[in-house]
Coordinates of C-alpha atoms in Angstrom, one line a residue:
X1 CA -1.6 -17.7 -3.7
X2 CA -1.3 -14.1 -4.7
X3 CA -3.5 -11.5 -3.2
X4 CA -5.3 -8.8 -5.1
X5 CA -4.8 -5.4 -3.4
X6 CA -6.5 -2.2 -4.3
X7 CA -4.7 1.0 -3.2
X8 CA -6.6 4.2 -2.4
X9 CA -4.5 7.4 -2.2
X10 CA -4.4 11.1 -3.1
X11 CA -2.1 11.0 -6.1
X12 CA -0.7 14.5 -6.0
X13 CA -0.3 15.0 -2.2
X14 CA 3.2 16.3 -1.7
X15 CA 3.0 16.6 2.1
X16 CA 4.9 13.3 2.5
X17 CA 8.4 12.4 3.5
X18 CA 10.8 13.0 0.7
X19 CA 12.0 9.8 -1.0
X20 CA 15.0 11.3 -2.8
X21 CA 13.7 10.5 -6.3
X22 CA 15.5 11.7 -9.4
X23 CA 14.7 11.7 -13.0
X24 CA 17.6 11.0 -15.4
X25 CA 17.4 12.3 -19.0
X26 CA 19.2 10.9 -22.1
X27 CA 22.3 13.0 -21.2
X28 CA 22.6 11.4 -17.8
X29 CA 21.5 14.6 -16.1
X30 CA 19.7 14.1 -12.8
X31 CA 16.7 16.2 -11.7
X32 CA 15.2 16.0 -8.3
X33 CA 11.5 15.1 -8.4
X34 CA 9.0 16.2 -5.7
X35 CA 7.8 13.2 -3.8
X36 CA 4.1 12.5 -4.0
X37 CA 1.8 9.9 -2.3
X38 CA 1.8 8.2 -5.7
X39 CA 5.5 7.3 -5.3
X40 CA 4.7 5.3 -2.1
X41 CA 2.5 3.1 -4.3
X42 CA 5.6 2.2 -6.3
X43 CA 7.3 1.2 -3.1
X44 CA 4.3 -1.0 -2.3
X45 CA 4.9 -3.1 -5.4
X46 CA 8.4 -3.8 -4.1
X47 CA 7.3 -4.5 -0.5
X48 CA 4.5 -6.9 -1.3
X49 CA 5.1 -10.5 -2.5
X50 CA 5.9 -11.1 -6.2
X51 CA 2.6 -12.8 -6.9
X52 CA 0.4 -10.1 -5.3
X53 CA -1.4 -7.9 -7.7
X54 CA -2.0 -4.2 -7.1
X55 CA -4.9 -2.1 -8.5
X56 CA -4.4 1.6 -8.3
X57 CA -7.0 4.3 -7.5
X58 CA -7.0 7.9 -8.5
X59 CA -5.1 9.2 -11.5
X60 CA -3.2 12.6 -11.3
X61 CA -5.7 15.5 -11.3
X62 CA -8.7 13.4 -12.0
X63 CA -11.8 15.2 -10.7
X64 CA -15.2 13.8 -9.8
X65 CA -17.1 17.0 -10.1
X66 CA -18.5 16.3 -13.6
X67 CA -19.0 12.5 -13.1
X68 CA -22.3 10.9 -12.3
X69 CA -22.6 8.5 -9.4
X70 CA -23.3 5.8 -12.0
X71 CA -20.0 6.4 -13.8
X72 CA -18.1 6.4 -10.5
X73 CA -19.8 3.1 -9.5
X74 CA -19.0 1.4 -12.8
X75 CA -15.4 2.6 -12.8
X76 CA -14.6 1.6 -9.2
X77 CA -16.6 -1.6 -9.3
X78 CA -14.5 -3.0 -12.1
X79 CA -11.3 -2.1 -10.3
X80 CA -12.3 -3.3 -6.9
X81 CA -14.5 -6.4 -7.7
X82 CA -11.7 -8.9 -7.8
X83 CA -9.6 -7.5 -4.9
X84 CA -9.8 -8.7 -1.4
X85 CA -7.8 -6.1 0.5
X86 CA -7.8 -2.3 0.2
X87 CA -4.9 -0.3 1.4
X88 CA -5.6 3.4 2.1
X89 CA -2.6 5.6 2.1
X90 CA -3.4 8.2 4.8
X91 CA -1.4 11.3 4.0
X92 CA -1.4 14.8 5.5
X93 CA -2.9 16.4 2.4
X94 CA -5.2 13.6 1.4
X95 CA -8.4 15.8 1.8
X96 CA -9.1 18.8 -0.5
X97 CA -10.8 21.3 1.8
X98 CA -12.4 23.1 -1.2
X99 CA -14.3 20.0 -2.3
X100 CA -17.1 18.0 -0.7
X101 CA -16.3 14.4 0.2
X102 CA -18.6 13.2 -2.6
X103 CA -16.4 15.0 -5.0
X104 CA -13.2 13.2 -4.0
X105 CA -12.1 9.7 -4.9
X106 CA -11.0 8.2 -1.6
X107 CA -14.5 8.1 0.1
X108 CA -16.0 6.4 -3.0
X109 CA -13.1 3.9 -3.1
X110 CA -13.7 2.9 0.5
X111 CA -17.4 2.7 -0.1
X112 CA -17.1 0.3 -3.0
X113 CA -14.4 -1.7 -1.1
X114 CA -17.0 -2.4 1.6
X115 CA -20.0 -3.2 -0.7
X116 CA -20.8 -6.6 -2.1
X117 CA -21.6 -7.2 -5.7
X118 CA -23.0 -10.1 -7.7
X119 CA -21.6 -10.8 -11.1
X120 CA -22.1 -13.9 -13.2
X121 CA -23.6 -15.7 -10.2
X122 CA -20.6 -14.9 -8.0
X123 CA -21.0 -12.4 -5.1
X124 CA -17.9 -10.5 -4.0
X125 CA -17.1 -10.1 -0.3
X126 CA -16.3 -6.8 1.4
X127 CA -12.6 -6.1 1.3
X128 CA -10.4 -6.1 4.4
X129 CA -9.1 -2.5 4.8
X130 CA -5.8 -1.2 6.1
X131 CA -5.1 2.5 6.8
X132 CA -1.3 2.9 6.2
X133 CA -0.3 6.2 7.6
X134 CA 2.5 8.0 5.6
X135 CA 5.1 10.2 7.3
X136 CA 4.6 13.9 6.5
X137 CA 7.2 16.3 5.0
X138 CA 8.9 16.5 8.5
X139 CA 9.1 12.7 8.7
X140 CA 6.4 12.7 11.4
X141 CA 3.2 10.8 12.0
X142 CA 1.9 13.3 14.6
X143 CA -0.7 14.8 12.3
X144 CA -2.6 11.5 12.8
X145 CA -0.9 9.2 15.4
X146 CA 0.3 10.4 18.8
X147 CA 1.3 8.6 21.9
X148 CA -0.5 9.2 25.3
X149 CA 2.2 8.8 28.0
X150 CA -0.4 8.7 30.7
X151 CA -2.5 6.0 29.3
X152 CA 0.5 4.3 27.6
X153 CA -1.4 4.0 24.4
X154 CA -1.6 5.7 21.0
X155 CA -4.3 8.2 20.0
X156 CA -5.7 8.5 16.5
X157 CA -6.8 11.9 15.1
X158 CA -9.9 10.4 13.4
X159 CA -11.6 13.8 12.8
X160 CA -8.8 14.4 10.3
X161 CA -10.1 11.6 8.1
X162 CA -12.9 11.3 5.5
X163 CA -16.1 10.5 7.3
X164 CA -16.4 7.0 5.9
X165 CA -13.0 6.1 7.2
X166 CA -13.7 7.6 10.6
X167 CA -17.1 5.7 10.8
X168 CA -15.4 2.4 10.2
X169 CA -12.9 2.8 13.1
X170 CA -13.7 2.2 16.7
X171 CA -16.8 0.5 15.4
X172 CA -16.7 -2.9 17.1
X173 CA -20.2 -3.7 18.4
X174 CA -19.0 -4.9 21.8
X175 CA -15.6 -3.4 22.4
X176 CA -13.4 -4.0 25.3
X177 CA -12.7 -0.7 26.9
X178 CA -11.2 0.8 30.1
X179 CA -10.8 4.3 31.5
X180 CA -7.5 6.0 31.8
X181 CA -6.7 8.2 34.8
X182 CA -6.9 11.3 32.7
X183 CA -10.5 10.4 31.7
X184 CA -9.8 9.1 28.3
X185 CA -11.4 5.9 27.0
X186 CA -8.9 3.2 26.0
X187 CA -9.9 0.5 23.5
X188 CA -8.4 -2.9 23.5
X189 CA -8.1 -5.7 21.0
X190 CA -9.6 -5.5 17.5
X191 CA -11.8 -2.5 18.1
X192 CA -11.7 -1.2 14.5
X193 CA -12.7 -2.9 11.2
X194 CA -10.1 -0.7 9.5
X195 CA -6.8 -1.2 11.2
X196 CA -4.3 1.6 11.4
X197 CA -0.5 1.2 11.0
X198 CA 2.4 3.5 10.4
X199 CA 4.2 3.1 7.0
X200 CA 7.5 2.2 8.7
X201 CA 5.8 -0.7 10.6
X202 CA 3.8 -1.9 7.6
X203 CA 6.8 -2.2 5.3
X204 CA 8.7 -4.2 7.9
X205 CA 6.1 -6.9 8.1
X206 CA 3.3 -6.4 5.5
X207 CA 2.0 -9.9 5.6
X208 CA 1.1 -9.5 9.3
X209 CA -1.3 -6.6 8.5
X210 CA -2.6 -8.1 5.2
X211 CA -3.5 -11.3 7.0
X212 CA -5.1 -9.4 9.8
X213 CA -7.3 -7.4 7.4
X214 CA -8.7 -10.7 6.0
X215 CA -9.3 -12.0 9.6
X216 CA -11.3 -8.9 10.4
X217 CA -13.2 -9.1 7.1
X218 CA -14.1 -12.7 7.9
X219 CA -15.5 -11.5 11.2
X220 CA -17.2 -8.4 9.9
X221 CA -20.5 -9.3 11.7
X222 CA -18.7 -8.0 14.9
X223 CA -18.6 -4.5 13.5
X224 CA -21.0 -1.8 12.5
X225 CA -20.0 -1.0 9.0
X226 CA -20.8 2.2 7.1
X227 CA -20.7 1.5 3.4
X228 CA -22.1 4.8 1.9
X229 CA -20.5 8.1 1.3
X230 CA -22.2 10.9 3.2

């Protein structure tokens, strides 16, 4: 049975690995196109199974500044209501530092992915959510994921994220933790409602992460969820 996947991303972010995309005109002339986060959504349609359905988030240049919260809600609720999984494409330029988080699409898309709605007697569930981290323009993930050689574990730069994403990571109510020799806290098991995966790993086995997101969703009572944009 096909899954319905909503994809949240910063359409025009160009701080991503170049995908060598060319436009060909009617004369057969090729012109190099600047890769954007949006182009990775195209790849998702190829990576996921044929009967999976993708719903896309932000359009290019679409601003929230002049939209009411009611308009945002109705727009996103219609897109997200029938989906069961939200993929957030984490990219280096996903946040606009000149705008508040309430004036950017991704936080609202996460919020409405987590909320439950009743329509025609049917109540939707919260979506499972996966943070798929895109490589930056230097083909590196270090802006968000690094490896701690002392603790032999990865570190996530969660302060980089939108607050609602950050709040729904490391949010297991009773996490299994240990202390590293350098004083860092190491989390074990399913410590986050929103799982984090590199693009290169996700595309090699997407079903593993999609299935895991549903498993976490079905056990959401184990997590302290933040559903509102701050």
